[in-house]
Amino acid sequence: MDDARSSDVPLGSDNATSQEAGETPPLRVNRTRTGIHAKPAPFPEAELDDPALYFNRELSHLQFNIRVLEQSLDPSHPLLNRLMFLLIFSSNLDEFFEIRVAGLKHQIALAREESGADGMPPRQVLTEISRIAHEQVERQYRILNETLIPALEEQGLRFRRRTQWTEAQADWVREYFAEEIMPVISPIGLDPSHPFPRLVNKSLNFIVELEGTDAFGREGGMAILPAPRSLPRLMRLPEALCEAGYTEYVFLSSMIHAHAQEVFPGMQVRGCYQFRLTRNADLAVDPEDVSDLASALRGELLARRYGSGVRLEVADNCPDRLSRFLLTQFELEAADLYRVSGPVNLTRLMSVLSDVDRPDLLYRTFTPGLPRQVKSDVSLFSQIAQNDILLHHPFQSFALIEDWLQEAASDPDVLAIKQTLYRTGADSPIVSALVDAARNGKEVTVVIELRARFDEADNLALASRLQEAGAIVIYGVMAYKTHAKMLHMVRRERGALRYYAHLGTGNYHSKTAKLYTDYSLLTANETLCEDVHKVFQQLSGMGKPRQIDTLLHAPFVLHDRLVSMIDREARHAEKGHKAQLIIKCNSLTEPQLIRALYRASRAGVQCDLIIRGMCCLRPGVEGISDNIRVRSIIGRFLEHTRVFHFHNGGKPETWCSSADFMERNMFRRVETCFPLLDKKLAQRVRKDLATYMVDNCQSWELQTDGRYRLLDAGEAEPISAQETLLYAYAVKP
């Protein structure tokens, strides 16, 4: 085990939560923990609802983001992809503050503080979040400044600071500022007639100290300088101005800072400091007060840009008096202030990955494969009618689903198409095929979830486009997000109607299908397709829940059936039979499911959990969870598959699902969980799961004290599950 990638400080020691005075913590040591309440000794007779058996959800979420940050230090990733992981950490942290921290602050403001199964009150959670986030943000910028930027410069990619500009570069910046920035910049002086402006969420701004008298005789003071949102945050310098062999960039923030004086002619700029405010970005739509969901969301989208402040980032050289002034304006506390050594909006550096032509610094490209049974010159309908087709994205092609839908759009025998859309993309081939189908006279019904977080605007636009083509658009059920991934087709064959369906664990999004691992099942199984048809009727119509025979669906039966299947495994163990379950999903937070897993572990069931993100279950507790292992796999692809396997006394069942083991998925969303009825396909998925279970390159094992330990191959053969699956399923180079 590489000590540089682990956290060996025992819970409760002084160093578990703080560094020695004056000591700079090493970049690779992750000293955070998940908020567990320590107990001095095992408690085999403890009740399963004891708060000590549960990790805090928000702190576990933060732990996942830290594991993402760890990838920026992993030399097995190409250099630009290490930068990508560091920037994803920024993006994830933005959303964490916008939604999770904002929610905790909202509870406190309304005096409606609620604790989860772990028992930690929101104020305590916020305190711990602040401590961990400050430590990790400081660490992030040290990784950027001390590790990645020097390494990139060695590879010919250079970020020029103002103090490093050559005379020719400074002249180019001056001209660019005059021609491109000055015409669109709008300084805002602060005085009684110009109160502090409302600044857009996460926008780049500068607070400027001024001295002198302006054209109207007003004494200098302070001004706010918003960076134009229409301009890129990173500019590539002309090749002629770069040192030979280098591609060089300058930051918009540096350009504005260098020429702030020109924005205030006749005044003296005494200081100019960048800052960024993160606001509450959660949408609040009350089902009791909304008659038109689309109109209500359009209004909320505008309000999202100006929600209450939750975090303030400032340049590390910003004077304390200005930082305090900004905190006061945004009604924030000192703990909400984050001083950063670099640009406050790091996520914008992501443009570098697509701007430079350096394949040697990026993951190698690959061509997604197809199952051997798929023939390019044969109708997909006839192939699916013969056998189910299972795809494992991104190793296998998502384009097959797009091709199938396009074939259906032009097939005169296809009478109707129904589909759910959650996250799809503004330029989606899926939507284009549905538009073509509607224009070709087919009955097209699309259930669009308008409340897919941060995709609301795109989904509103998709809804309008489909409606204009003649499709029936439904916004789902007001109190329940439609998160299920379903496609249903009705086709006339030999004088009779036949159903076809697609069920998946991921979204109908061609871009994320290249980055996320997901399963897709294309089937003509009569029972399964009939169940999908019933779920669509339930979504579009009204009435009591229908009898659904094969699918498990939320919010009706999925949760109870999962608990029942876990308990069934426990009964097998109690009878002395082999008992095993494997759960692979993004998050595990729902207390009843966790208690069922504890019961299974007590009974002797081998429980292997592959949980990428949040996990509130505490493994390794003697007499409670000592038969449970939890691992998180972080790598090139975002692990997104939800797969539930039960040994079931030698009659194994393998299920794929759109749902995670979370309260919202079980009780507040429309979800589907479908069995793999083809034994060969089920066996193939179990083999995939076995590959994840032996990964010793990208697996982080959750410890009893709440910390994660990166597994090390040691003397054994290194095994990367993602690389193994890529080799197995993608087209061989």
JSON list of C-alpha atoms in Angstrom, two decimals, residues 137-255:
[
{"chain": "A", "resi": 137, "resn": "VAL", "atom": "CA", "xyz": [-9.44, 23.84, -1.87]},
{"chain": "A", "resi": 138, "resn": "GLU", "atom": "CA", "xyz": [-6.07, 25.01, -0.55]},
{"chain": "A", "resi": 139, "resn": "ARG", "atom": "CA", "xyz": [-4.66, 21.62, -1.52]},
{"chain": "A", "resi": 140, "resn": "GLN", "atom": "CA", "xyz": [-6.25, 21.81, -4.97]},
{"chain": "A", "resi": 141, "resn": "TYR", "atom": "CA", "xyz": [-4.51, 25.09, -5.79]},
{"chain": "A", "resi": 142, "resn": "ARG", "atom": "CA", "xyz": [-1.20, 23.75, -4.51]},
{"chain": "A", "resi": 143, "resn": "ILE", "atom": "CA", "xyz": [-1.58, 20.75, -6.82]},
{"chain": "A", "resi": 144, "resn": "LEU", "atom": "CA", "xyz": [-2.32, 23.12, -9.70]},
{"chain": "A", "resi": 145, "resn": "ASN", "atom": "CA", "xyz": [0.51, 25.57, -8.99]},
{"chain": "A", "resi": 146, "resn": "GLU", "atom": "CA", "xyz": [3.20, 23.22, -7.74]},
{"chain": "A", "resi": 147, "resn": "THR", "atom": "CA", "xyz": [2.53, 20.04, -9.72]},
{"chain": "A", "resi": 148, "resn": "LEU", "atom": "CA", "xyz": [0.36, 20.38, -12.81]},
{"chain": "A", "resi": 149, "resn": "ILE", "atom": "CA", "xyz": [1.36, 23.78, -14.19]},
{"chain": "A", "resi": 150, "resn": "PRO", "atom": "CA", "xyz": [5.11, 22.98, -13.99]},
{"chain": "A", "resi": 151, "resn": "ALA", "atom": "CA", "xyz": [4.48, 19.56, -15.55]},
{"chain": "A", "resi": 152, "resn": "LEU", "atom": "CA", "xyz": [2.43, 21.12, -18.36]},
{"chain": "A", "resi": 153, "resn": "GLU", "atom": "CA", "xyz": [5.15, 23.68, -19.01]},
{"chain": "A", "resi": 154, "resn": "GLU", "atom": "CA", "xyz": [7.66, 20.86, -19.36]},
{"chain": "A", "resi": 155, "resn": "GLN", "atom": "CA", "xyz": [5.36, 19.54, -22.10]},
{"chain": "A", "resi": 156, "resn": "GLY", "atom": "CA", "xyz": [5.21, 22.89, -23.91]},
{"chain": "A", "resi": 157, "resn": "LEU", "atom": "CA", "xyz": [1.94, 24.22, -22.47]},
{"chain": "A", "resi": 158, "resn": "ARG", "atom": "CA", "xyz": [2.39, 27.45, -20.55]},
{"chain": "A", "resi": 159, "resn": "PHE", "atom": "CA", "xyz": [0.01, 29.73, -18.64]},
{"chain": "A", "resi": 160, "resn": "ARG", "atom": "CA", "xyz": [1.50, 33.24, -18.63]},
{"chain": "A", "resi": 161, "resn": "ARG", "atom": "CA", "xyz": [0.96, 35.38, -15.56]},
{"chain": "A", "resi": 162, "resn": "ARG", "atom": "CA", "xyz": [1.02, 39.18, -15.91]},
{"chain": "A", "resi": 163, "resn": "THR", "atom": "CA", "xyz": [4.51, 39.38, -14.48]},
{"chain": "A", "resi": 164, "resn": "GLN", "atom": "CA", "xyz": [5.74, 36.92, -17.11]},
{"chain": "A", "resi": 165, "resn": "TRP", "atom": "CA", "xyz": [4.47, 38.66, -20.26]},
{"chain": "A", "resi": 166, "resn": "THR", "atom": "CA", "xyz": [7.07, 39.64, -22.81]},
{"chain": "A", "resi": 167, "resn": "GLU", "atom": "CA", "xyz": [6.90, 43.14, -24.25]},
{"chain": "A", "resi": 168, "resn": "ALA", "atom": "CA", "xyz": [5.30, 41.80, -27.44]},
{"chain": "A", "resi": 169, "resn": "GLN", "atom": "CA", "xyz": [2.75, 39.80, -25.45]},
{"chain": "A", "resi": 170, "resn": "ALA", "atom": "CA", "xyz": [1.90, 42.85, -23.32]},
{"chain": "A", "resi": 171, "resn": "ASP", "atom": "CA", "xyz": [1.33, 44.87, -26.50]},
{"chain": "A", "resi": 172, "resn": "TRP", "atom": "CA", "xyz": [-0.99, 42.17, -27.85]},
{"chain": "A", "resi": 173, "resn": "VAL", "atom": "CA", "xyz": [-2.93, 42.07, -24.58]},
{"chain": "A", "resi": 174, "resn": "ARG", "atom": "CA", "xyz": [-3.25, 45.87, -24.62]},
{"chain": "A", "resi": 175, "resn": "GLU", "atom": "CA", "xyz": [-4.69, 45.78, -28.13]},
{"chain": "A", "resi": 176, "resn": "TYR", "atom": "CA", "xyz": [-7.03, 42.88, -27.31]},
{"chain": "A", "resi": 177, "resn": "PHE", "atom": "CA", "xyz": [-8.27, 44.71, -24.23]},
{"chain": "A", "resi": 178, "resn": "ALA", "atom": "CA", "xyz": [-8.98, 47.87, -26.22]},
{"chain": "A", "resi": 179, "resn": "GLU", "atom": "CA", "xyz": [-10.77, 46.08, -29.07]},
{"chain": "A", "resi": 180, "resn": "GLU", "atom": "CA", "xyz": [-12.53, 43.15, -27.40]},
{"chain": "A", "resi": 181, "resn": "ILE", "atom": "CA", "xyz": [-12.90, 43.83, -23.68]},
{"chain": "A", "resi": 182, "resn": "MET", "atom": "CA", "xyz": [-13.28, 47.57, -23.21]},
{"chain": "A", "resi": 183, "resn": "PRO", "atom": "CA", "xyz": [-16.34, 47.87, -25.49]},
{"chain": "A", "resi": 184, "resn": "VAL", "atom": "CA", "xyz": [-18.32, 45.31, -23.44]},
{"chain": "A", "resi": 185, "resn": "ILE", "atom": "CA", "xyz": [-17.11, 45.96, -19.90]},
{"chain": "A", "resi": 186, "resn": "SER", "atom": "CA", "xyz": [-19.39, 47.84, -17.48]},
{"chain": "A", "resi": 187, "resn": "PRO", "atom": "CA", "xyz": [-17.81, 49.23, -14.29]},
{"chain": "A", "resi": 188, "resn": "ILE", "atom": "CA", "xyz": [-20.18, 49.94, -11.41]},
{"chain": "A", "resi": 189, "resn": "GLY", "atom": "CA", "xyz": [-19.17, 52.62, -8.93]},
{"chain": "A", "resi": 190, "resn": "LEU", "atom": "CA", "xyz": [-20.48, 52.16, -5.40]},
{"chain": "A", "resi": 191, "resn": "ASP", "atom": "CA", "xyz": [-22.21, 55.22, -3.95]},
{"chain": "A", "resi": 192, "resn": "PRO", "atom": "CA", "xyz": [-25.73, 56.06, -2.66]},
{"chain": "A", "resi": 193, "resn": "SER", "atom": "CA", "xyz": [-27.10, 56.16, -6.22]},
{"chain": "A", "resi": 194, "resn": "HIS", "atom": "CA", "xyz": [-25.22, 53.02, -7.25]},
{"chain": "A", "resi": 195, "resn": "PRO", "atom": "CA", "xyz": [-25.82, 50.40, -4.54]},
{"chain": "A", "resi": 196, "resn": "PHE", "atom": "CA", "xyz": [-24.01, 47.10, -4.58]},
{"chain": "A", "resi": 197, "resn": "PRO", "atom": "CA", "xyz": [-25.14, 45.29, -7.76]},
{"chain": "A", "resi": 198, "resn": "ARG", "atom": "CA", "xyz": [-26.82, 41.89, -7.97]},
{"chain": "A", "resi": 199, "resn": "LEU", "atom": "CA", "xyz": [-24.13, 39.66, -9.42]},
{"chain": "A", "resi": 200, "resn": "VAL", "atom": "CA", "xyz": [-24.86, 36.52, -11.40]},
{"chain": "A", "resi": 201, "resn": "ASN", "atom": "CA", "xyz": [-24.15, 33.18, -9.75]},
{"chain": "A", "resi": 202, "resn": "LYS", "atom": "CA", "xyz": [-20.51, 32.06, -10.20]},
{"chain": "A", "resi": 203, "resn": "SER", "atom": "CA", "xyz": [-19.62, 35.04, -12.38]},
{"chain": "A", "resi": 204, "resn": "LEU", "atom": "CA", "xyz": [-16.11, 36.48, -12.37]},
{"chain": "A", "resi": 205, "resn": "ASN", "atom": "CA", "xyz": [-15.95, 39.94, -10.80]},
{"chain": "A", "resi": 206, "resn": "PHE", "atom": "CA", "xyz": [-13.39, 42.40, -9.44]},
{"chain": "A", "resi": 207, "resn": "ILE", "atom": "CA", "xyz": [-13.62, 44.73, -6.48]},
{"chain": "A", "resi": 208, "resn": "VAL", "atom": "CA", "xyz": [-11.60, 47.86, -7.22]},
{"chain": "A", "resi": 209, "resn": "GLU", "atom": "CA", "xyz": [-10.28, 50.48, -4.79]},
{"chain": "A", "resi": 210, "resn": "LEU", "atom": "CA", "xyz": [-10.18, 53.97, -6.32]},
{"chain": "A", "resi": 211, "resn": "GLU", "atom": "CA", "xyz": [-8.66, 57.28, -5.36]},
{"chain": "A", "resi": 212, "resn": "GLY", "atom": "CA", "xyz": [-9.38, 60.72, -6.83]},
{"chain": "A", "resi": 213, "resn": "THR", "atom": "CA", "xyz": [-12.39, 62.61, -8.14]},
{"chain": "A", "resi": 214, "resn": "ASP", "atom": "CA", "xyz": [-14.46, 61.54, -11.15]},
{"chain": "A", "resi": 215, "resn": "ALA", "atom": "CA", "xyz": [-16.08, 63.65, -13.89]},
{"chain": "A", "resi": 216, "resn": "PHE", "atom": "CA", "xyz": [-19.10, 64.40, -11.68]},
{"chain": "A", "resi": 217, "resn": "GLY", "atom": "CA", "xyz": [-17.03, 65.47, -8.69]},
{"chain": "A", "resi": 218, "resn": "ARG", "atom": "CA", "xyz": [-17.59, 62.26, -6.77]},
{"chain": "A", "resi": 219, "resn": "GLU", "atom": "CA", "xyz": [-14.81, 61.16, -4.45]},
{"chain": "A", "resi": 220, "resn": "GLY", "atom": "CA", "xyz": [-13.24, 57.82, -5.21]},
{"chain": "A", "resi": 221, "resn": "GLY", "atom": "CA", "xyz": [-14.09, 54.80, -3.19]},
{"chain": "A", "resi": 222, "resn": "MET", "atom": "CA", "xyz": [-14.91, 51.37, -4.49]},
{"chain": "A", "resi": 223, "resn": "ALA", "atom": "CA", "xyz": [-16.26, 49.91, -7.71]},
{"chain": "A", "resi": 224, "resn": "ILE", "atom": "CA", "xyz": [-17.32, 46.51, -8.96]},
{"chain": "A", "resi": 225, "resn": "LEU", "atom": "CA", "xyz": [-16.02, 45.36, -12.32]},
{"chain": "A", "resi": 226, "resn": "PRO", "atom": "CA", "xyz": [-17.92, 42.34, -13.70]},
{"chain": "A", "resi": 227, "resn": "ALA", "atom": "CA", "xyz": [-15.95, 40.37, -16.29]},
{"chain": "A", "resi": 228, "resn": "PRO", "atom": "CA", "xyz": [-17.89, 40.15, -19.58]},
{"chain": "A", "resi": 229, "resn": "ARG", "atom": "CA", "xyz": [-19.62, 36.77, -19.63]},
{"chain": "A", "resi": 230, "resn": "SER", "atom": "CA", "xyz": [-19.49, 36.69, -23.43]},
{"chain": "A", "resi": 231, "resn": "LEU", "atom": "CA", "xyz": [-15.68, 36.40, -23.44]},
{"chain": "A", "resi": 232, "resn": "PRO", "atom": "CA", "xyz": [-13.63, 33.24, -22.88]},
{"chain": "A", "resi": 233, "resn": "ARG", "atom": "CA", "xyz": [-11.78, 33.09, -19.58]},
{"chain": "A", "resi": 234, "resn": "LEU", "atom": "CA", "xyz": [-8.63, 31.79, -21.22]},
{"chain": "A", "resi": 235, "resn": "MET", "atom": "CA", "xyz": [-7.07, 33.17, -24.42]},
{"chain": "A", "resi": 236, "resn": "ARG", "atom": "CA", "xyz": [-4.47, 31.48, -26.56]},
{"chain": "A", "resi": 237, "resn": "LEU", "atom": "CA", "xyz": [-1.63, 33.76, -27.57]},
{"chain": "A", "resi": 238, "resn": "PRO", "atom": "CA", "xyz": [-0.74, 33.97, -31.28]},
{"chain": "A", "resi": 239, "resn": "GLU", "atom": "CA", "xyz": [1.96, 31.47, -32.18]},
{"chain": "A", "resi": 240, "resn": "ALA", "atom": "CA", "xyz": [4.31, 34.26, -33.29]},
{"chain": "A", "resi": 241, "resn": "LEU", "atom": "CA", "xyz": [4.31, 35.63, -29.74]},
{"chain": "A", "resi": 242, "resn": "CYS", "atom": "CA", "xyz": [5.06, 32.33, -28.05]},
{"chain": "A", "resi": 243, "resn": "GLU", "atom": "CA", "xyz": [8.43, 30.93, -27.20]},
{"chain": "A", "resi": 244, "resn": "ALA", "atom": "CA", "xyz": [9.52, 28.33, -29.74]},
{"chain": "A", "resi": 245, "resn": "GLY", "atom": "CA", "xyz": [8.04, 24.95, -28.92]},
{"chain": "A", "resi": 246, "resn": "TYR", "atom": "CA", "xyz": [5.38, 26.36, -26.56]},
{"chain": "A", "resi": 247, "resn": "THR", "atom": "CA", "xyz": [1.63, 26.92, -26.71]},
{"chain": "A", "resi": 248, "resn": "GLU", "atom": "CA", "xyz": [0.88, 29.80, -24.36]},
{"chain": "A", "resi": 249, "resn": "TYR", "atom": "CA", "xyz": [-2.27, 31.14, -22.71]},
{"chain": "A", "resi": 250, "resn": "VAL", "atom": "CA", "xyz": [-3.27, 34.22, -20.75]},
{"chain": "A", "resi": 251, "resn": "PHE", "atom": "CA", "xyz": [-6.23, 34.57, -18.40]},
{"chain": "A", "resi": 252, "resn": "LEU", "atom": "CA", "xyz": [-9.00, 37.07, -18.96]},
{"chain": "A", "resi": 253, "resn": "SER", "atom": "CA", "xyz": [-8.69, 37.96, -15.28]},
{"chain": "A", "resi": 254, "resn": "SER", "atom": "CA", "xyz": [-5.03, 38.91, -15.83]},
{"chain": "A", "resi": 255, "resn": "MET", "atom": "CA", "xyz": [-5.91, 41.05, -18.83]}
]
